[in-house]
Short mmCIF file of C-alpha atoms and ligand atoms in Angstrom, two decimals:
data_model
loop_
_atom_site.label_atom_id
_atom_site.label_comp_id
_atom_site.label_asym_id
_atom_site.label_seq_id
_atom_site.Cartn_x
_atom_site.Cartn_y
_atom_site.Cartn_z
CA MET A 1 -138.33 -21.55 121.83
CA ILE A 2 -135.23 -20.16 120.10
CA GLN A 3 -135.04 -16.37 120.21
CA HIS A 4 -133.99 -14.48 117.06
CA LEU A 5 -132.37 -11.21 117.91
CA LYS A 6 -132.03 -8.22 115.57
CA HIS A 7 -130.01 -5.01 115.65
CA PHE A 8 -131.62 -2.03 117.33
CA ILE A 9 -131.03 1.01 115.12
CA GLU A 10 -132.83 4.36 115.35
CA GLY A 11 -135.45 2.89 117.68
CA ALA A 12 -136.35 -0.10 115.49
CA PHE A 13 -135.40 -3.77 115.22
CA VAL A 14 -133.44 -4.29 112.01
CA GLU A 15 -132.08 -7.41 110.25
CA ALA A 16 -128.51 -7.49 108.93
CA SER A 17 -128.29 -5.91 105.46
CA ASP A 18 -127.39 -9.30 103.96
CA GLY A 19 -129.78 -11.28 106.21
CA GLY A 20 -126.85 -13.00 107.96
CA ARG A 21 -127.32 -14.57 111.38
CA MET A 22 -125.04 -16.15 113.98
CA SER A 23 -125.73 -18.78 116.64
CA LEU A 24 -125.67 -18.32 120.38
CA ILE A 25 -124.54 -21.57 121.97
CA SER A 26 -125.24 -22.58 125.57
CA PRO A 27 -122.00 -23.34 127.43
CA VAL A 28 -124.00 -25.78 129.59
CA ASN A 29 -125.18 -28.18 126.86
CA GLU A 30 -123.44 -26.83 123.71
CA GLU A 31 -126.82 -26.37 121.98
CA GLU A 32 -128.08 -23.31 120.12
CA PHE A 33 -130.53 -21.32 122.24
CA ALA A 34 -130.79 -18.13 120.17
CA THR A 35 -129.54 -16.47 117.02
CA ALA A 36 -128.54 -12.86 116.43
CA ALA A 37 -128.15 -10.68 113.36
CA ARG A 38 -124.59 -10.93 112.00
CA GLY A 39 -123.93 -7.28 111.26
CA THR A 40 -122.26 -5.82 108.19
CA SER A 41 -120.39 -2.59 107.55
CA GLU A 42 -123.63 -1.27 105.95
CA ASP A 43 -125.43 -1.89 109.25
CA VAL A 44 -122.67 0.00 111.05
CA ALA A 45 -122.97 2.91 108.62
CA ARG A 46 -126.72 3.03 109.18
CA ALA A 47 -126.35 3.02 112.99
CA VAL A 48 -123.59 5.66 112.95
CA ALA A 49 -125.73 7.89 110.71
CA ALA A 50 -128.64 7.58 113.17
CA ALA A 51 -126.34 8.45 116.08
CA GLU A 52 -124.80 11.37 114.21
CA ALA A 53 -128.21 12.83 113.32
CA GLN A 54 -128.98 13.29 117.02
CA LEU A 55 -125.92 15.55 117.49
CA ASP A 56 -125.47 19.11 116.16
CA GLY A 57 -129.08 20.25 116.06
CA GLY A 58 -130.79 16.88 116.61
CA GLU A 59 -133.43 16.51 119.32
CA TRP A 60 -130.89 15.00 121.75
CA SER A 61 -128.40 17.84 121.32
CA LYS A 62 -131.04 20.35 122.44
CA LEU A 63 -131.63 18.70 125.83
CA SER A 64 -130.07 20.30 128.90
CA GLY A 65 -127.85 18.38 131.31
CA SER A 66 -130.73 18.20 133.79
CA GLN A 67 -133.01 16.74 131.12
CA ARG A 68 -130.39 14.12 130.24
CA GLY A 69 -130.09 13.36 133.95
CA GLY A 70 -133.86 12.91 134.18
CA LEU A 71 -133.77 10.36 131.34
CA LEU A 72 -130.89 8.50 133.01
CA ASN A 73 -132.89 8.29 136.25
CA ARG A 74 -135.84 6.87 134.30
CA LEU A 75 -133.52 4.36 132.64
CA ALA A 76 -132.21 3.30 136.09
CA ALA A 77 -135.79 2.65 137.22
CA LEU A 78 -136.51 0.53 134.13
CA VAL A 79 -133.34 -1.52 134.63
CA GLU A 80 -134.49 -2.03 138.22
CA ARG A 81 -137.90 -3.17 136.97
CA ASP A 82 -136.31 -5.67 134.55
CA ALA A 83 -133.48 -6.68 136.88
CA GLU A 84 -134.39 -10.35 136.94
CA LEU A 85 -134.74 -10.60 133.16
CA LEU A 86 -131.41 -8.82 132.56
CA ALA A 87 -129.63 -11.05 135.10
CA GLU A 88 -131.04 -14.15 133.41
CA MET A 89 -130.05 -12.94 129.94
CA ASP A 90 -126.41 -12.46 130.92
CA ALA A 91 -126.32 -15.68 132.93
CA LYS A 92 -127.83 -17.76 130.12
CA CYS A 93 -125.35 -16.55 127.51
CA ILE A 94 -122.23 -17.45 129.50
CA GLY A 95 -123.48 -20.23 131.79
CA ARG A 96 -123.14 -18.12 134.92
CA LEU A 97 -125.22 -18.56 138.06
CA PRO A 98 -128.04 -15.93 137.72
CA MET A 99 -127.52 -15.14 141.40
CA GLU A 100 -124.18 -13.46 140.57
CA PRO A 101 -125.42 -10.84 138.08
CA ARG A 102 -128.54 -10.43 140.24
CA MET A 103 -126.40 -9.54 143.27
CA MET A 104 -123.51 -7.75 141.59
CA ASP A 105 -123.79 -6.66 137.95
CA VAL A 106 -127.39 -5.46 137.83
CA PRO A 107 -127.32 -3.40 141.06
CA ASN A 108 -124.00 -1.93 139.90
CA ALA A 109 -125.56 -0.99 136.54
CA ILE A 110 -128.55 0.65 138.26
CA GLY A 111 -126.22 2.59 140.59
CA THR A 112 -124.11 3.64 137.61
CA PHE A 113 -127.10 5.11 135.75
CA ARG A 114 -128.23 6.92 138.94
CA ALA A 115 -124.75 8.33 139.59
CA ALA A 116 -124.45 9.49 135.97
CA ALA A 117 -127.86 11.19 136.21
CA GLY A 118 -126.26 13.47 138.79
CA TRP A 119 -123.15 14.14 136.69
CA ALA A 120 -125.10 15.24 133.60
CA ASN A 121 -125.58 18.84 134.80
CA GLN A 122 -122.22 19.07 136.58
CA LEU A 123 -120.04 19.15 133.47
CA GLU A 124 -119.02 22.73 134.04
CA GLY A 125 -116.58 24.92 132.16
CA ARG A 126 -114.10 27.34 133.75
CA THR A 127 -113.40 31.08 133.62
CA ILE A 128 -109.64 31.52 133.16
CA PRO A 129 -107.72 34.74 133.91
CA THR A 130 -105.40 35.58 130.96
CA ASP A 131 -102.78 38.22 130.02
CA GLY A 132 -105.12 39.76 127.43
CA TYR A 133 -104.67 40.07 123.68
CA MET A 134 -102.23 42.64 122.21
CA GLY A 135 -102.74 44.98 125.12
CA THR A 136 -106.53 44.65 125.30
CA ARG A 137 -108.33 42.79 128.08
CA THR A 138 -110.11 39.54 127.29
CA LEU A 139 -112.61 37.20 128.87
CA SER A 140 -111.78 33.50 128.42
CA TYR A 141 -114.04 30.69 129.43
CA THR A 142 -114.37 27.01 128.58
CA LYS A 143 -117.31 24.78 127.75
CA ARG A 144 -117.58 21.00 128.05
CA GLU A 145 -118.93 19.57 124.80
CA PRO A 146 -119.75 15.94 123.96
CA VAL A 147 -117.00 14.19 121.95
CA GLY A 148 -119.63 12.99 119.45
CA VAL A 149 -120.58 9.52 118.25
CA VAL A 150 -119.01 6.82 120.43
CA ALA A 151 -118.38 3.19 119.49
CA ALA A 152 -118.74 1.02 122.61
CA ILE A 153 -117.15 -2.41 122.15
CA VAL A 154 -118.01 -4.76 124.99
CA PRO A 155 -116.74 -8.22 126.08
CA TRP A 156 -118.81 -11.21 127.19
CA ASN A 157 -117.85 -11.63 130.82
CA ALA A 158 -120.03 -8.95 132.47
CA PRO A 159 -121.99 -7.59 129.52
CA LEU A 160 -124.73 -5.54 131.19
CA MET A 161 -122.45 -3.95 133.78
CA ILE A 162 -119.67 -3.03 131.37
CA THR A 163 -122.18 -1.68 128.84
CA ALA A 164 -123.75 0.41 131.64
CA TRP A 165 -120.36 1.90 132.60
CA LYS A 166 -119.87 3.15 129.07
CA LEU A 167 -123.48 4.10 128.33
CA ALA A 168 -124.17 6.02 131.55
CA ALA A 169 -121.08 8.21 131.25
CA LEU A 170 -121.40 8.97 127.55
CA LEU A 171 -125.11 9.79 127.82
CA ALA A 172 -124.43 12.08 130.80
CA ALA A 173 -121.93 13.91 128.59
CA GLY A 174 -124.43 14.27 125.71
CA CYS A 175 -122.82 11.79 123.30
CA THR A 176 -124.61 9.21 121.18
CA VAL A 177 -123.53 5.61 120.74
CA VAL A 178 -123.36 2.47 118.68
CA ILE A 179 -122.90 -0.51 121.00
CA LYS A 180 -121.17 -3.64 119.70
CA PRO A 181 -121.82 -6.42 122.20
CA ALA A 182 -119.64 -9.53 122.24
CA GLU A 183 -120.69 -12.31 119.85
CA GLU A 184 -121.74 -14.47 122.83
CA THR A 185 -123.76 -11.88 124.78
CA PRO A 186 -125.99 -9.60 122.71
CA LEU A 187 -129.23 -10.18 124.66
CA SER A 188 -128.91 -7.65 127.48
CA ALA A 189 -127.43 -4.96 125.20
CA VAL A 190 -130.43 -5.05 122.85
CA HIS A 191 -132.85 -5.10 125.78
CA LEU A 192 -131.05 -2.15 127.37
CA ALA A 193 -131.41 -0.19 124.13
CA THR A 194 -135.18 -0.83 124.13
CA LEU A 195 -135.28 0.41 127.74
CA CYS A 196 -133.55 3.62 126.60
CA GLN A 197 -136.36 4.10 124.10
CA GLU A 198 -138.98 3.41 126.79
CA ALA A 199 -137.26 5.90 129.12
CA GLY A 200 -137.66 8.59 126.45
CA PHE A 201 -134.19 8.88 124.88
CA PRO A 202 -134.74 10.04 121.29
CA ASP A 203 -134.43 7.27 118.70
CA GLY A 204 -130.90 7.06 117.34
CA VAL A 205 -129.15 8.10 120.57
CA VAL A 206 -128.52 4.46 121.58
CA ASN A 207 -128.05 1.88 118.83
CA VAL A 208 -126.90 -1.74 118.96
CA VAL A 209 -125.30 -3.62 116.08
CA THR A 210 -124.67 -7.30 116.85
CA GLY A 211 -122.10 -9.40 115.01
CA LEU A 212 -118.45 -10.28 114.70
CA GLY A 213 -115.66 -8.19 116.13
CA GLN A 214 -113.63 -8.46 112.93
CA VAL A 215 -116.54 -7.03 110.91
CA VAL A 216 -118.79 -4.84 113.09
CA GLY A 217 -116.12 -3.81 115.62
CA ARG A 218 -113.63 -3.09 112.89
CA ALA A 219 -116.11 -1.08 110.79
CA LEU A 220 -116.89 1.06 113.85
CA CYS A 221 -113.20 1.75 114.45
CA GLU A 222 -112.76 2.71 110.80
CA HIS A 223 -115.89 4.87 110.45
CA PRO A 224 -114.95 8.54 109.94
CA SER A 225 -117.96 9.82 111.93
CA VAL A 226 -117.06 7.89 115.10
CA SER A 227 -115.14 10.24 117.42
CA LYS A 228 -114.26 7.87 120.25
CA VAL A 229 -113.88 4.13 120.72
CA THR A 230 -114.36 2.78 124.23
CA PHE A 231 -113.24 -0.82 124.39
CA THR A 232 -113.15 -3.51 127.05
CA GLY A 233 -111.53 -6.79 126.14
CA SER A 234 -108.21 -8.39 125.46
CA PRO A 235 -104.87 -6.60 124.87
CA GLU A 236 -104.54 -8.34 121.48
CA THR A 237 -107.78 -6.81 120.18
CA ALA A 238 -106.91 -3.49 121.83
CA ARG A 239 -103.68 -3.25 119.83
CA GLU A 240 -105.64 -3.75 116.60
CA ILE A 241 -108.27 -1.20 117.62
CA GLN A 242 -105.70 1.40 118.57
CA ARG A 243 -103.94 0.92 115.25
CA ILE A 244 -107.13 1.30 113.20
CA ALA A 245 -108.66 4.10 115.27
CA GLY A 246 -105.30 5.90 115.35
CA ALA A 247 -105.40 6.34 111.58
CA SER A 248 -108.26 8.82 111.96
CA PHE A 249 -107.14 10.17 115.38
CA LYS A 250 -110.14 8.87 117.29
CA ARG A 251 -110.04 9.06 121.07
CA VAL A 252 -109.52 5.57 122.45
CA ALA A 253 -110.21 4.27 125.97
CA LEU A 254 -109.05 0.74 126.72
CA GLU A 255 -110.05 -1.44 129.67
CA LEU A 256 -108.00 -4.62 129.34
CA GLY A 257 -107.08 -7.64 131.35
CA GLY A 258 -104.94 -8.32 134.38
CA LYS A 259 -102.93 -10.75 136.45
CA SER A 260 -103.89 -9.18 139.71
CA PRO A 261 -102.00 -10.06 142.88
CA GLN A 262 -103.67 -10.78 146.20
CA ILE A 263 -101.02 -10.29 148.89
CA VAL A 264 -101.64 -12.23 152.08
CA PHE A 265 -99.45 -11.12 155.00
CA ASP A 266 -98.97 -13.36 158.02
CA ASP A 267 -100.87 -10.81 160.15
CA ALA A 268 -104.02 -11.07 157.98
CA ASN A 269 -107.33 -12.24 159.37
CA PHE A 270 -106.83 -15.80 158.13
CA GLU A 271 -110.44 -16.92 157.55
CA HIS A 272 -111.41 -13.58 156.03
CA ALA A 273 -108.42 -13.70 153.65
CA VAL A 274 -109.16 -17.29 152.54
CA ARG A 275 -112.80 -16.41 151.80
CA GLY A 276 -111.83 -13.18 150.03
CA CYS A 277 -109.13 -14.84 147.91
CA ALA A 278 -111.57 -17.60 146.93
CA LEU A 279 -114.14 -14.99 145.88
CA GLY A 280 -111.54 -13.13 143.81
CA LEU A 281 -110.57 -16.39 142.13
CA PHE A 282 -113.86 -18.13 141.50
CA VAL A 283 -116.61 -15.55 141.00
CA ASN A 284 -117.89 -15.73 137.40
CA GLN A 285 -115.71 -18.85 136.91
CA GLY A 286 -112.66 -16.59 137.21
CA GLN A 287 -113.65 -14.74 134.03
CA VAL A 288 -113.11 -11.36 135.60
CA CYS A 289 -110.55 -8.80 134.46
CA ALA A 290 -109.66 -8.10 138.12
CA ALA A 291 -109.55 -11.79 139.11
CA GLY A 292 -107.04 -12.13 141.95
CA SER A 293 -105.29 -15.02 140.29
CA ARG A 294 -101.75 -14.43 141.58
CA ILE A 295 -101.79 -15.17 145.29
CA LEU A 296 -98.68 -14.03 147.11
CA VAL A 297 -98.54 -15.51 150.61
CA GLN A 298 -96.03 -14.76 153.37
CA ARG A 299 -93.97 -17.84 154.07
CA GLY A 300 -95.00 -18.26 157.73
CA VAL A 301 -98.66 -18.89 156.83
CA ALA A 302 -98.15 -20.24 153.29
CA LYS A 303 -98.67 -23.97 153.98
CA ARG A 304 -101.78 -23.48 156.09
CA PHE A 305 -103.19 -20.88 153.70
CA SER A 306 -102.54 -23.01 150.59
CA ALA A 307 -104.29 -25.98 152.20
CA ALA A 308 -107.31 -23.84 153.15
CA LEU A 309 -107.59 -22.33 149.67
CA ALA A 310 -107.24 -25.77 148.05
CA GLN A 311 -110.01 -27.00 150.34
CA ALA A 312 -112.19 -24.03 149.29
CA ALA A 313 -111.54 -24.89 145.60
CA ALA A 314 -112.27 -28.59 146.07
CA SER A 315 -115.57 -27.84 147.81
CA VAL A 316 -116.99 -25.74 144.94
CA LYS A 317 -119.84 -27.65 143.32
CA VAL A 318 -119.51 -27.28 139.53
CA GLY A 319 -122.41 -28.05 137.19
CA ASP A 320 -125.53 -26.83 135.39
CA PRO A 321 -126.32 -23.48 137.08
CA SER A 322 -130.02 -24.37 137.14
CA ALA A 323 -129.39 -27.50 139.27
CA PRO A 324 -129.81 -27.15 143.05
CA GLY A 325 -126.66 -26.55 145.08
CA VAL A 326 -124.46 -25.74 142.09
CA GLN A 327 -121.97 -22.96 142.88
CA MET A 328 -120.11 -22.66 139.58
CA GLY A 329 -121.21 -23.08 135.97
CA PRO A 330 -119.11 -23.72 132.86
CA VAL A 331 -116.77 -21.19 131.28
CA ALA A 332 -118.33 -19.09 128.55
CA LYS A 333 -117.09 -20.67 125.34
CA LYS A 334 -115.18 -23.54 123.86
CA ALA A 335 -112.08 -21.46 123.14
CA GLN A 336 -112.06 -20.39 126.79
CA PHE A 337 -112.43 -24.01 127.95
CA GLU A 338 -109.44 -25.04 125.86
CA ARG A 339 -107.41 -22.04 126.97
CA VAL A 340 -107.97 -22.68 130.69
CA ASN A 341 -107.10 -26.38 130.36
CA ARG A 342 -104.00 -25.48 128.36
CA TYR A 343 -102.80 -23.22 131.18
CA ILE A 344 -103.53 -25.89 133.82
CA GLN A 345 -101.44 -28.36 131.82
CA SER A 346 -98.64 -25.78 131.46
CA GLY A 347 -98.60 -25.28 135.26
CA ILE A 348 -98.17 -29.03 135.73
CA ASP A 349 -95.51 -29.20 133.00
CA GLN A 350 -93.56 -26.27 134.47
CA GLY A 351 -93.40 -27.97 137.86
CA ALA A 352 -95.94 -26.15 140.03
CA GLU A 353 -97.65 -28.32 142.66
CA LEU A 354 -101.30 -29.06 141.85
CA LEU A 355 -103.23 -28.80 145.14
CA ALA A 356 -106.78 -28.89 143.77
CA GLY A 357 -108.54 -29.34 140.43
CA GLY A 358 -106.61 -30.12 137.27
CA VAL A 359 -107.36 -30.56 133.58
CA SER A 360 -111.04 -31.33 132.98
CA ASN A 361 -112.70 -33.50 130.36
CA PRO A 362 -116.49 -33.32 130.72
CA GLU A 363 -118.81 -35.25 128.42
CA LYS A 364 -120.82 -32.16 127.56
CA GLY A 365 -120.60 -28.49 128.49
CA TRP A 366 -117.51 -26.37 129.05
CA PHE A 367 -117.00 -27.16 132.72
CA VAL A 368 -113.56 -26.64 134.19
CA ASN A 369 -112.21 -27.58 137.61
CA PRO A 370 -111.48 -24.86 140.17
CA THR A 371 -107.72 -25.26 140.37
CA ILE A 372 -105.03 -24.22 142.82
CA PHE A 373 -101.29 -24.40 142.25
CA SER A 374 -98.69 -23.79 144.93
CA GLY A 375 -94.88 -23.74 144.89
CA ALA A 376 -95.02 -21.61 141.76
CA SER A 377 -92.53 -18.97 140.69
CA ASN A 378 -93.39 -15.63 139.18
CA ASP A 379 -91.82 -16.52 135.82
CA MET A 380 -94.20 -19.41 135.07
CA ALA A 381 -96.90 -18.83 132.45
CA ILE A 382 -99.59 -19.43 135.11
CA ALA A 383 -98.14 -16.50 137.07
CA ARG A 384 -97.57 -14.10 134.17
CA GLU A 385 -100.39 -14.61 131.68
CA GLU A 386 -104.08 -13.96 132.07
CA ILE A 387 -105.92 -17.29 132.17
CA PHE A 388 -109.46 -15.92 132.56
CA GLY A 389 -110.65 -19.03 134.37
CA PRO A 390 -110.86 -20.40 137.95
CA VAL A 391 -107.14 -21.02 138.38
CA GLY A 392 -105.10 -19.63 141.28
CA THR A 393 -101.30 -19.59 141.50
CA ILE A 394 -99.76 -19.36 144.97
CA ILE A 395 -96.28 -17.87 145.28
CA GLU A 396 -94.49 -17.52 148.64
CA PHE A 397 -92.63 -14.41 149.83
CA ASP A 398 -90.60 -13.38 152.89
CA SER A 399 -90.73 -9.62 153.42
CA GLU A 400 -92.95 -6.67 152.57
CA GLU A 401 -90.33 -5.56 150.02
CA ASP A 402 -90.38 -9.01 148.37
CA ALA A 403 -94.17 -8.90 148.15
CA ILE A 404 -94.16 -5.47 146.49
CA ALA A 405 -91.43 -6.50 144.04
CA LEU A 406 -93.27 -9.69 143.10
CA ALA A 407 -96.61 -7.90 142.77
CA ASN A 408 -95.14 -5.25 140.48
CA ASP A 409 -93.21 -7.79 138.39
CA SER A 410 -96.02 -8.09 135.84
CA GLU A 411 -96.86 -6.68 132.43
CA TYR A 412 -100.33 -5.93 133.79
CA GLY A 413 -101.43 -3.27 136.27
CA LEU A 414 -105.17 -3.40 136.80
CA ALA A 415 -105.88 -4.20 140.46
CA ALA A 416 -104.42 -5.68 143.65
CA THR A 417 -105.66 -6.81 147.04
CA VAL A 418 -103.76 -6.50 150.32
CA TRP A 419 -104.76 -8.74 153.22
CA THR A 420 -103.32 -7.43 156.51
CA GLU A 421 -104.46 -6.22 159.92
CA ASN A 422 -101.58 -3.72 160.03
CA LEU A 423 -102.99 -0.35 158.92
CA SER A 424 -99.72 1.43 158.18
CA ARG A 425 -98.46 -1.59 156.22
CA ALA A 426 -101.71 -1.52 154.21
CA HIS A 427 -101.23 2.14 153.21
CA LYS A 428 -97.50 1.69 152.50
CA VAL A 429 -98.04 -1.32 150.27
CA ALA A 430 -101.07 0.25 148.54
CA ALA A 431 -98.90 3.28 147.66
CA ALA A 432 -96.11 1.09 146.23
CA LEU A 433 -98.29 -1.10 144.00
CA LYS A 434 -98.26 -0.22 140.28
CA VAL A 435 -101.95 -0.75 139.55
CA GLY A 436 -105.14 1.24 138.95
CA ALA A 437 -107.01 0.04 142.06
CA VAL A 438 -106.08 -1.48 145.42
CA GLY A 439 -108.51 -3.22 147.78
CA VAL A 440 -107.42 -3.57 151.40
CA ASN A 441 -109.09 -6.57 153.04
CA CYS A 442 -111.67 -6.62 150.24
CA TRP A 443 -111.29 -7.98 146.73
CA SER A 444 -112.25 -5.64 143.85
CA PRO A 445 -114.68 -3.23 145.55
CA LEU A 446 -116.44 -1.80 142.47
CA ASP A 447 -118.60 1.27 143.01
CA PRO A 448 -120.21 3.61 140.44
CA ASN A 449 -118.57 6.58 142.15
CA LEU A 450 -115.03 5.23 141.87
CA PRO A 451 -112.78 5.38 138.82
CA TRP A 452 -111.85 2.00 137.35
CA GLY A 453 -109.09 1.12 134.90
CA GLY A 454 -105.51 0.00 134.60
CA ILE A 455 -101.95 0.96 133.77
CA LYS A 456 -99.31 -0.86 131.72
CA MET A 457 -100.88 -3.62 129.59
CA SER A 458 -104.17 -3.29 131.52
CA GLY A 459 -105.23 -0.28 129.51
CA ILE A 460 -105.58 3.44 129.05
CA GLY A 461 -108.16 5.69 130.74
CA ARG A 462 -110.71 5.34 133.51
CA GLU A 463 -114.39 4.49 133.58
CA GLY A 464 -116.69 5.28 136.47
CA GLY A 465 -116.85 8.24 138.80
CA PHE A 466 -117.19 11.82 137.59
CA ALA A 467 -113.91 11.51 135.66
CA GLY A 468 -115.60 8.79 133.62
CA ALA A 469 -118.18 11.28 132.33
CA LEU A 470 -115.57 14.01 131.73
CA ALA A 471 -113.73 11.54 129.47
CA TYR A 472 -116.61 11.82 126.98
CA THR A 473 -116.23 15.61 126.68
CA GLU A 474 -113.89 18.01 124.92
CA GLU A 475 -113.01 21.30 126.65
CA LYS A 476 -113.56 24.16 124.20
CA VAL A 477 -112.12 27.58 125.02
CA VAL A 478 -113.84 30.85 124.03
CA THR A 479 -111.95 34.16 124.22
CA VAL A 480 -113.81 37.49 123.90
CA LEU A 481 -111.92 40.74 123.29
CA LEU A 482 -113.04 43.46 125.78
CA PRO A 483 -111.92 46.83 124.23
P1 NAD B 1 -111.91 -9.77 122.90
O1 NAD B 1 -110.86 -8.73 122.84
O2 NAD B 1 -111.76 -10.96 122.05
O3 NAD B 1 -113.34 -9.18 122.52
C1 NAD B 1 -113.88 -8.03 123.13
C2 NAD B 1 -114.80 -7.34 122.15
O4 NAD B 1 -114.05 -6.88 121.04
C3 NAD B 1 -115.91 -8.24 121.57
O5 NAD B 1 -117.10 -7.48 121.44
C4 NAD B 1 -115.36 -8.60 120.20
O6 NAD B 1 -116.36 -8.90 119.26
C5 NAD B 1 -114.66 -7.31 119.82
N1 NAD B 1 -113.62 -7.45 118.80
C6 NAD B 1 -112.89 -8.56 118.51
N2 NAD B 1 -112.03 -8.29 117.49
C7 NAD B 1 -112.22 -6.99 117.15
C8 NAD B 1 -111.62 -6.12 116.17
N3 NAD B 1 -110.65 -6.53 115.35
N4 NAD B 1 -112.04 -4.83 116.12
C9 NAD B 1 -112.99 -4.38 116.96
N5 NAD B 1 -113.62 -5.16 117.87
C10 NAD B 1 -113.22 -6.45 117.98
O7 NAD B 1 -112.01 -10.11 124.43
P2 NAD B 1 -113.06 -11.08 125.11
O8 NAD B 1 -112.69 -12.46 124.77
O9 NAD B 1 -114.43 -10.65 124.75
O10 NAD B 1 -112.85 -10.75 126.68
C11 NAD B 1 -111.84 -11.31 127.41
C12 NAD B 1 -110.73 -10.32 127.67
O11 NAD B 1 -111.24 -9.04 128.06
C13 NAD B 1 -109.86 -10.72 128.80
O12 NAD B 1 -108.52 -10.50 128.46
C14 NAD B 1 -110.26 -9.81 129.95
O13 NAD B 1 -109.32 -9.58 130.93
C15 NAD B 1 -110.65 -8.57 129.27
N6 NAD B 1 -111.63 -7.82 130.07
C16 NAD B 1 -111.24 -6.67 130.71
C17 NAD B 1 -112.14 -5.96 131.51
C18 NAD B 1 -111.76 -4.67 132.22
O14 NAD B 1 -112.62 -4.02 132.77
N7 NAD B 1 -110.52 -4.26 132.24
C19 NAD B 1 -113.43 -6.42 131.62
C20 NAD B 1 -113.79 -7.57 130.96
C21 NAD B 1 -112.88 -8.26 130.17
#
C-alpha cells in the first residue's frame, strides 16, 4: 500500500496549502512507494509561527534545563522502541541495507538524544570580574539563551542520524525547530516528530515541512523569524543558503562534503587496513560525507594493497537489499547514479587504471559497481571531487611528508584516516592533517560525545559533543551597578 505523508506542524498532520504532493521513488525498482506533501512558503510560515509561539513565554520556554533533559531521555527511549521501523524507513527511501542504519545510524541517534539530555542543564553562564563602571563596582554575569527558531535542512544519505544531531542539540539548548528533510527521505523525520509529541514536547516545538529544497528550504532561509539555519548537504546548496540567510544575518552552520584521505603506511596492519579502507569506501554505497575515497598508499605495499582492495570490491554482492546475501544496494537516486558513472568514465578517460568495477548499466534500479582505480594522480577529477558513490582512487606516495602534502592538497577538509602501527608517526601525521577529524586505525569513529564537522570547503561549525549544544545558544551579559 502506498503511504501518503503529510507535514507535521504544531502537533498535527497537515496537507500542503495548495494540496501539492511529490513522489518517493524506490531506487531498487524505480517505482513509487509513497508520496509526501510538497510544501509551500505558506506551510513554512505556518510552521515557523508554531515554533515561534513556543519561545518567549510559550510553554516550552518555561521548562528548566532538567525538564528538557527529561523529555530528551524519553525521546531516546521511544527511538529505541521504534528502532527497527526507523531503520527500515531510512533504508527503504535510499535502497540501503536495513542492517546498516540498524547497526550504526539508529544507535547513534539514541546515544545523541541521551547525551543531549545531560547537556540541557549544563549550559551555564559565567561570573566575570570587571573594572567597574565610572568608579563604581559592578557585578557582571552571563546567561546562555536559546538562539530561537532553527531551520534544520537535512540531506538524504543518513536522514535519521543527521536529523538527530541537529534536533538533540537544539532542544537541549531550548530552541524550537522546523525540519526540512530531503525530498527523498521524509519518512523518518515525520515519525521522529510524532515521537517528540509522544515524549511530551509541547506541540509546535518540533515541526516538519516536507518538499523541495528550492521552495521549502529557501523559504526557511528567507523567513525573518528563523534565527539559525543548520544545514547538511552539498557545497553548492550551502553557498546559496549562506547568501540568502546572510541577508538577514542568520547564524549558519554548514556540514558539507569531503574527499577524505585514508593514508596507508607500509607499517600498517595490512589486513586491518584493507578491511577498514573497504568499509570507509563502501558503507552506504559510498554515500557518506566522510567516505575515505582517496586512498594514499606507501609505495612499498601499494601493489599488494591495491590488489587486496580490488578483490574486496569485486567480492561485494550488489543487488536488491531484501535478497539474501546482498551486501550493497543501489545508490539513492537517478541523478546520483548518473553522477557516479560519469566520474567512473572520467577516471578511465584521464588514464587511471581500473582494477575493479567500472561503468554500470543495469536493466532496472540504480545499481552501481564498487570501483577501484589505481595509478591515479591527485589532480584527476576522481581524486579531487566528491563522487558520493562506491569509488576509490588509489594514489602512491614515498615518504611521510609526501603523504601529508597529498592529503592536504584538497579543497575539502572533513576527515582523514591514518593506518600505521607506529604511534609517534600516527600523532605527528594527525597533527599535520588539515581536517576536522582524524581516525587512527579506524575509519570515521562517530560518537555523540565528539564534535563533528569540517574546515575549508567541508563547512563551518561543529555538531555533536557539548560544543554542539552551545552552538544553539547566545551568551547574554548582565551588568549590575553596586553603589
Ligand atoms: P543537497 O545540497 O542537494 O541537499 C541537501 C538538503 O538541502 C536537502 O534537504 C535539499 O532539499 C535542500 N536544499 C536544496 N536546495 C536548497 C536551497 N536552495 N535552499 C535550501 N535548501 C535546499 O545535498 P544532497 O544531495 O542532499 O546530499 C549530498 C551532499 O551532502 C554531498 O555533497 C555530501 O557530502 C553532503 N553531506 C555532508 C554531510 C556532513 O556531515 N558533512 C552529511 C551528509 C551529506
